[in-house]
């Protein structure tokens, strides 16, 4: 881990439990100074939750061997520390499956699979991860909320060594090389490829647009939301360069 001013580069651990016994930890982030998308949703009264594979075991003090502490973004913020009201938003992935079956999923749901089920090379396998993804998708699409749900599947890294498309320059932090993203909805009548330029913060922008939330930063304020891709799937039109 290297630090430069107010920035940390590479893996840092949360201060709130569950946290790794070793590795650099950073102080809890002040939500008032640096709000996240969960804070924005809560302020508007929008139901939401973060579902993580292995969370209950990790929180109870006996994490699985591939539970990733640093893959729990909200656990870095003061509003979601143990004892704080926001802590209830951090839930186990098993709750996601039961909520999907019951039709009680929050309006915005984030899902982070357990380590061996996230397709990461080195400690996970592609087929185990993709099989688990199918389970997650089937839970949503067979549930009572399927007709009103948009699922966005994406990754934090790319799967190859080369990309023929030059990486655009937006700011000092990227974007980086292209990563896969798949949009799925029972309302989509067509499949295809959208050529609009997006980045990961396009997901934030889509949530913000849908719920009338203020942007978190200049990045999500200026990026394309996923509107073109959604429109292409539901109307049969071609995604364009928005």
Short mmCIF file of C-alpha atoms in Angstrom, two decimals:
data_model
loop_
_atom_site.label_atom_id
_atom_site.label_comp_id
_atom_site.label_asym_id
_atom_site.label_seq_id
_atom_site.Cartn_x
_atom_site.Cartn_y
_atom_site.Cartn_z
CA UNK A 1 0.00 0.00 0.00
CA UNK A 2 1.31 3.42 -0.92
CA UNK A 3 -0.12 6.71 0.27
CA UNK A 4 0.14 10.12 -1.34
CA UNK A 5 -1.51 12.99 0.49
CA UNK A 6 -5.17 12.14 1.02
CA UNK A 7 -5.14 9.14 -1.33
CA UNK A 8 -4.35 5.49 -0.73
CA UNK A 9 -3.22 3.34 -3.65
CA UNK A 10 -3.80 -0.42 -3.55
CA UNK A 11 -5.66 -2.34 -0.84
CA UNK A 12 -6.53 -0.70 2.48
CA UNK A 13 -8.74 -2.31 5.10
CA UNK A 14 -11.79 -0.83 6.83
CA UNK A 15 -11.58 0.19 10.46
CA UNK A 16 -14.99 -1.27 11.30
CA UNK A 17 -15.31 -5.00 11.80
CA UNK A 18 -15.26 -7.30 9.99
CA UNK A 19 -11.72 -6.34 9.01
CA UNK A 20 -8.56 -8.25 8.27
CA UNK A 21 -6.14 -8.73 11.15
CA UNK A 22 -3.28 -7.43 9.03
CA UNK A 23 -2.89 -4.71 6.44
CA UNK A 24 -3.17 -0.95 6.54
CA UNK A 25 -6.47 0.41 7.88
CA UNK A 26 -7.93 3.83 7.19
CA UNK A 27 -10.05 5.93 9.56
CA UNK A 28 -13.80 5.81 9.14
CA UNK A 29 -14.97 8.12 6.36
CA UNK A 30 -17.20 10.99 7.45
CA UNK A 31 -20.45 10.65 5.49
CA UNK A 32 -21.27 14.31 6.03
CA UNK A 33 -18.11 15.33 4.21
CA UNK A 34 -18.00 12.47 1.69
CA UNK A 35 -21.50 11.00 1.16
CA UNK A 36 -21.99 7.77 -0.78
CA UNK A 37 -24.90 6.55 -2.88
CA UNK A 38 -26.40 4.80 0.14
CA UNK A 39 -26.50 8.09 2.04
CA UNK A 40 -28.24 9.75 -0.89
CA UNK A 41 -30.85 6.98 -1.07
CA UNK A 42 -31.47 7.02 2.68
CA UNK A 43 -31.91 10.79 2.72
CA UNK A 44 -34.69 10.40 0.11
CA UNK A 45 -36.32 7.51 1.96
CA UNK A 46 -35.52 5.02 -0.84
CA UNK A 47 -35.24 1.43 0.47
CA UNK A 48 -31.86 -0.11 -0.33
CA UNK A 49 -29.38 -2.70 0.94
CA UNK A 50 -25.91 -4.13 0.34
CA UNK A 51 -25.94 -7.95 0.25
CA UNK A 52 -22.64 -9.76 0.65
CA UNK A 53 -21.80 -13.44 0.48
CA UNK A 54 -20.46 -14.63 3.84
CA UNK A 55 -21.30 -11.39 5.65
CA UNK A 56 -23.11 -12.89 8.64
CA UNK A 57 -20.28 -15.31 9.37
CA UNK A 58 -17.66 -12.58 9.02
CA UNK A 59 -19.58 -10.20 11.25
CA UNK A 60 -19.92 -12.97 13.84
CA UNK A 61 -16.14 -13.32 13.92
CA UNK A 62 -15.66 -16.49 11.88
CA UNK A 63 -15.25 -15.38 8.26
CA UNK A 64 -14.84 -17.84 5.44
CA UNK A 65 -11.31 -18.21 4.03
CA UNK A 66 -12.06 -16.14 0.93
CA UNK A 67 -14.26 -13.45 2.47
CA UNK A 68 -12.93 -10.11 1.21
CA UNK A 69 -13.07 -7.39 3.83
CA UNK A 70 -11.98 -4.72 1.36
CA UNK A 71 -14.85 -5.57 -0.99
CA UNK A 72 -17.41 -4.13 1.44
CA UNK A 73 -17.47 -0.43 0.46
CA UNK A 74 -20.06 0.82 2.93
CA UNK A 75 -18.12 -0.67 5.84
CA UNK A 76 -15.53 2.08 5.33
CA UNK A 77 -18.07 4.80 6.25
CA UNK A 78 -18.90 6.02 9.74
CA UNK A 79 -22.67 5.86 9.13
CA UNK A 80 -22.47 2.07 8.70
CA UNK A 81 -20.25 1.22 11.66
CA UNK A 82 -21.57 -1.22 14.29
CA UNK A 83 -24.22 0.47 16.39
CA UNK A 84 -25.12 3.03 13.74
CA UNK A 85 -28.54 3.04 12.01
CA UNK A 86 -26.96 2.38 8.64
CA UNK A 87 -25.52 -0.94 9.81
CA UNK A 88 -28.85 -2.64 9.12
CA UNK A 89 -28.32 -1.93 5.42
CA UNK A 90 -25.39 -4.37 5.33
CA UNK A 91 -26.86 -7.85 5.00
CA UNK A 92 -25.95 -11.40 4.07
CA UNK A 93 -26.45 -12.67 0.54
CA UNK A 94 -28.80 -15.36 1.85
CA UNK A 95 -31.20 -12.54 2.75
CA UNK A 96 -31.12 -11.42 -0.88
CA UNK A 97 -32.32 -14.84 -2.04
CA UNK A 98 -35.13 -14.97 0.50
CA UNK A 99 -36.19 -11.38 -0.28
CA UNK A 100 -36.18 -12.08 -4.03
CA UNK A 101 -38.44 -15.10 -3.51
CA UNK A 102 -40.78 -13.15 -1.24
CA UNK A 103 -40.90 -10.07 -3.47
CA UNK A 104 -39.45 -7.82 -0.77
CA UNK A 105 -36.17 -6.76 -2.35
CA UNK A 106 -35.37 -3.09 -1.65
CA UNK A 107 -35.78 -0.64 -4.51
CA UNK A 108 -31.98 -0.59 -4.93
CA UNK A 109 -30.02 -3.76 -4.11
CA UNK A 110 -26.28 -4.29 -4.41
CA UNK A 111 -24.94 -7.87 -4.38
CA UNK A 112 -21.32 -8.92 -3.82
CA UNK A 113 -20.77 -12.70 -4.01
CA UNK A 114 -18.45 -14.57 -1.67
CA UNK A 115 -14.84 -14.85 -2.83
CA UNK A 116 -14.91 -18.29 -4.42
CA UNK A 117 -18.07 -17.30 -6.30
CA UNK A 118 -16.90 -13.99 -7.80
CA UNK A 119 -14.91 -15.35 -10.80
CA UNK A 120 -11.66 -13.71 -9.67
CA UNK A 121 -8.59 -15.57 -11.01
CA UNK A 122 -6.30 -17.11 -8.46
CA UNK A 123 -8.78 -18.19 -5.79
CA UNK A 124 -12.06 -18.63 -7.71
CA UNK A 125 -13.14 -20.51 -10.80
CA UNK A 126 -15.07 -19.15 -13.74
CA UNK A 127 -17.66 -21.91 -13.76
CA UNK A 128 -18.38 -21.64 -10.03
CA UNK A 129 -18.80 -17.89 -10.36
CA UNK A 130 -20.94 -18.02 -13.48
CA UNK A 131 -23.11 -20.76 -11.97
CA UNK A 132 -23.65 -18.57 -8.92
CA UNK A 133 -24.48 -15.61 -11.14
CA UNK A 134 -27.14 -17.71 -12.84
CA UNK A 135 -28.58 -18.53 -9.40
CA UNK A 136 -28.74 -14.82 -8.56
CA UNK A 137 -30.41 -13.95 -11.86
CA UNK A 138 -32.91 -16.78 -11.60
CA UNK A 139 -33.80 -15.67 -8.07
CA UNK A 140 -34.74 -12.24 -9.41
CA UNK A 141 -36.36 -13.30 -12.68
CA UNK A 142 -38.52 -15.97 -11.04
CA UNK A 143 -39.58 -13.66 -8.23
CA UNK A 144 -42.64 -11.39 -7.96
CA UNK A 145 -40.59 -8.25 -8.69
CA UNK A 146 -39.09 -9.43 -11.97
CA UNK A 147 -41.25 -7.22 -14.23
CA UNK A 148 -40.15 -4.10 -12.37
CA UNK A 149 -36.46 -4.92 -11.97
CA UNK A 150 -33.37 -3.97 -13.95
CA UNK A 151 -30.30 -6.08 -13.20
CA UNK A 152 -26.84 -4.72 -13.95
CA UNK A 153 -24.02 -7.27 -13.88
CA UNK A 154 -20.49 -5.92 -14.00
CA UNK A 155 -16.95 -6.53 -12.79
CA UNK A 156 -14.11 -4.55 -11.26
CA UNK A 157 -11.48 -5.88 -13.66
CA UNK A 158 -11.22 -6.97 -17.26
CA UNK A 159 -10.59 -10.51 -18.42
CA UNK A 160 -7.85 -10.14 -21.03
CA UNK A 161 -4.47 -8.60 -21.67
CA UNK A 162 -5.19 -6.48 -24.73
CA UNK A 163 -7.89 -4.06 -25.84
CA UNK A 164 -7.94 -2.52 -29.30
CA UNK A 165 -9.90 0.50 -28.04
CA UNK A 166 -7.83 3.35 -26.61
CA UNK A 167 -8.62 4.23 -23.03
CA UNK A 168 -10.27 7.68 -22.78
CA UNK A 169 -8.96 10.30 -20.36
CA UNK A 170 -11.58 11.73 -18.02
CA UNK A 171 -9.59 12.59 -14.91
CA UNK A 172 -6.57 11.42 -12.91
CA UNK A 173 -8.37 8.19 -11.98
CA UNK A 174 -9.27 6.85 -15.39
CA UNK A 175 -11.35 5.25 -16.70
CA UNK A 176 -9.18 2.18 -17.09
CA UNK A 177 -9.45 -0.65 -19.58
CA UNK A 178 -12.92 -1.80 -20.60
CA UNK A 179 -14.86 -4.23 -18.40
CA UNK A 180 -17.94 -6.34 -19.16
CA UNK A 181 -21.40 -5.10 -18.24
CA UNK A 182 -24.71 -6.86 -18.90
CA UNK A 183 -28.20 -5.40 -18.45
CA UNK A 184 -31.08 -7.82 -17.90
CA UNK A 185 -34.79 -7.14 -17.46
CA UNK A 186 -38.04 -8.99 -18.05
CA UNK A 187 -39.15 -5.91 -19.99
CA UNK A 188 -36.30 -6.19 -22.48
CA UNK A 189 -37.47 -7.65 -25.76
CA UNK A 190 -34.18 -7.55 -27.66
CA UNK A 191 -30.52 -8.30 -27.09
CA UNK A 192 -27.62 -6.37 -28.53
CA UNK A 193 -24.53 -4.29 -27.93
CA UNK A 194 -24.73 -0.63 -26.99
CA UNK A 195 -21.90 1.56 -28.32
CA UNK A 196 -22.47 4.42 -25.87
CA UNK A 197 -19.41 5.23 -23.77
CA UNK A 198 -20.03 4.34 -20.13
CA UNK A 199 -17.92 3.78 -17.05
CA UNK A 200 -18.67 2.24 -13.66
CA UNK A 201 -20.11 5.50 -12.37
CA UNK A 202 -22.78 5.21 -15.07
CA UNK A 203 -24.50 2.85 -12.63
CA UNK A 204 -24.50 5.62 -10.03
CA UNK A 205 -25.80 8.09 -12.60
CA UNK A 206 -28.63 5.70 -13.52
CA UNK A 207 -29.68 5.35 -9.88
CA UNK A 208 -29.44 9.10 -9.38
CA UNK A 209 -31.52 9.80 -12.47
CA UNK A 210 -34.16 7.23 -11.53
CA UNK A 211 -34.61 8.54 -8.01
CA UNK A 212 -33.89 12.24 -8.44
CA UNK A 213 -30.68 12.20 -6.40
CA UNK A 214 -27.88 14.75 -6.51
CA UNK A 215 -24.58 13.53 -8.03
CA UNK A 216 -21.83 12.46 -5.68
CA UNK A 217 -19.00 13.92 -7.72
CA UNK A 218 -18.08 15.48 -11.04
CA UNK A 219 -17.59 12.01 -12.52
CA UNK A 220 -21.13 10.69 -12.07
CA UNK A 221 -22.49 14.17 -12.81
CA UNK A 222 -20.96 14.09 -16.29
CA UNK A 223 -21.06 10.44 -17.29
CA UNK A 224 -23.73 8.83 -19.48
CA UNK A 225 -26.41 6.96 -17.51
CA UNK A 226 -27.44 3.57 -18.90
CA UNK A 227 -30.50 5.05 -20.61
CA UNK A 228 -29.46 4.20 -24.18
CA UNK A 229 -28.82 0.56 -23.35
CA UNK A 230 -32.14 0.27 -21.51
CA UNK A 231 -34.00 1.94 -24.38
CA UNK A 232 -32.37 -0.36 -26.93
CA UNK A 233 -33.45 -3.45 -25.02
CA UNK A 234 -37.01 -2.35 -24.39
CA UNK A 235 -37.80 -0.68 -27.72
CA UNK A 236 -35.61 -2.58 -30.14
CA UNK A 237 -33.64 0.52 -31.10
CA UNK A 238 -29.91 0.58 -31.46
CA UNK A 239 -27.76 1.98 -28.68
CA UNK A 240 -25.95 5.08 -29.87
CA UNK A 241 -23.10 7.31 -28.87
CA UNK A 242 -24.75 9.44 -26.19
#
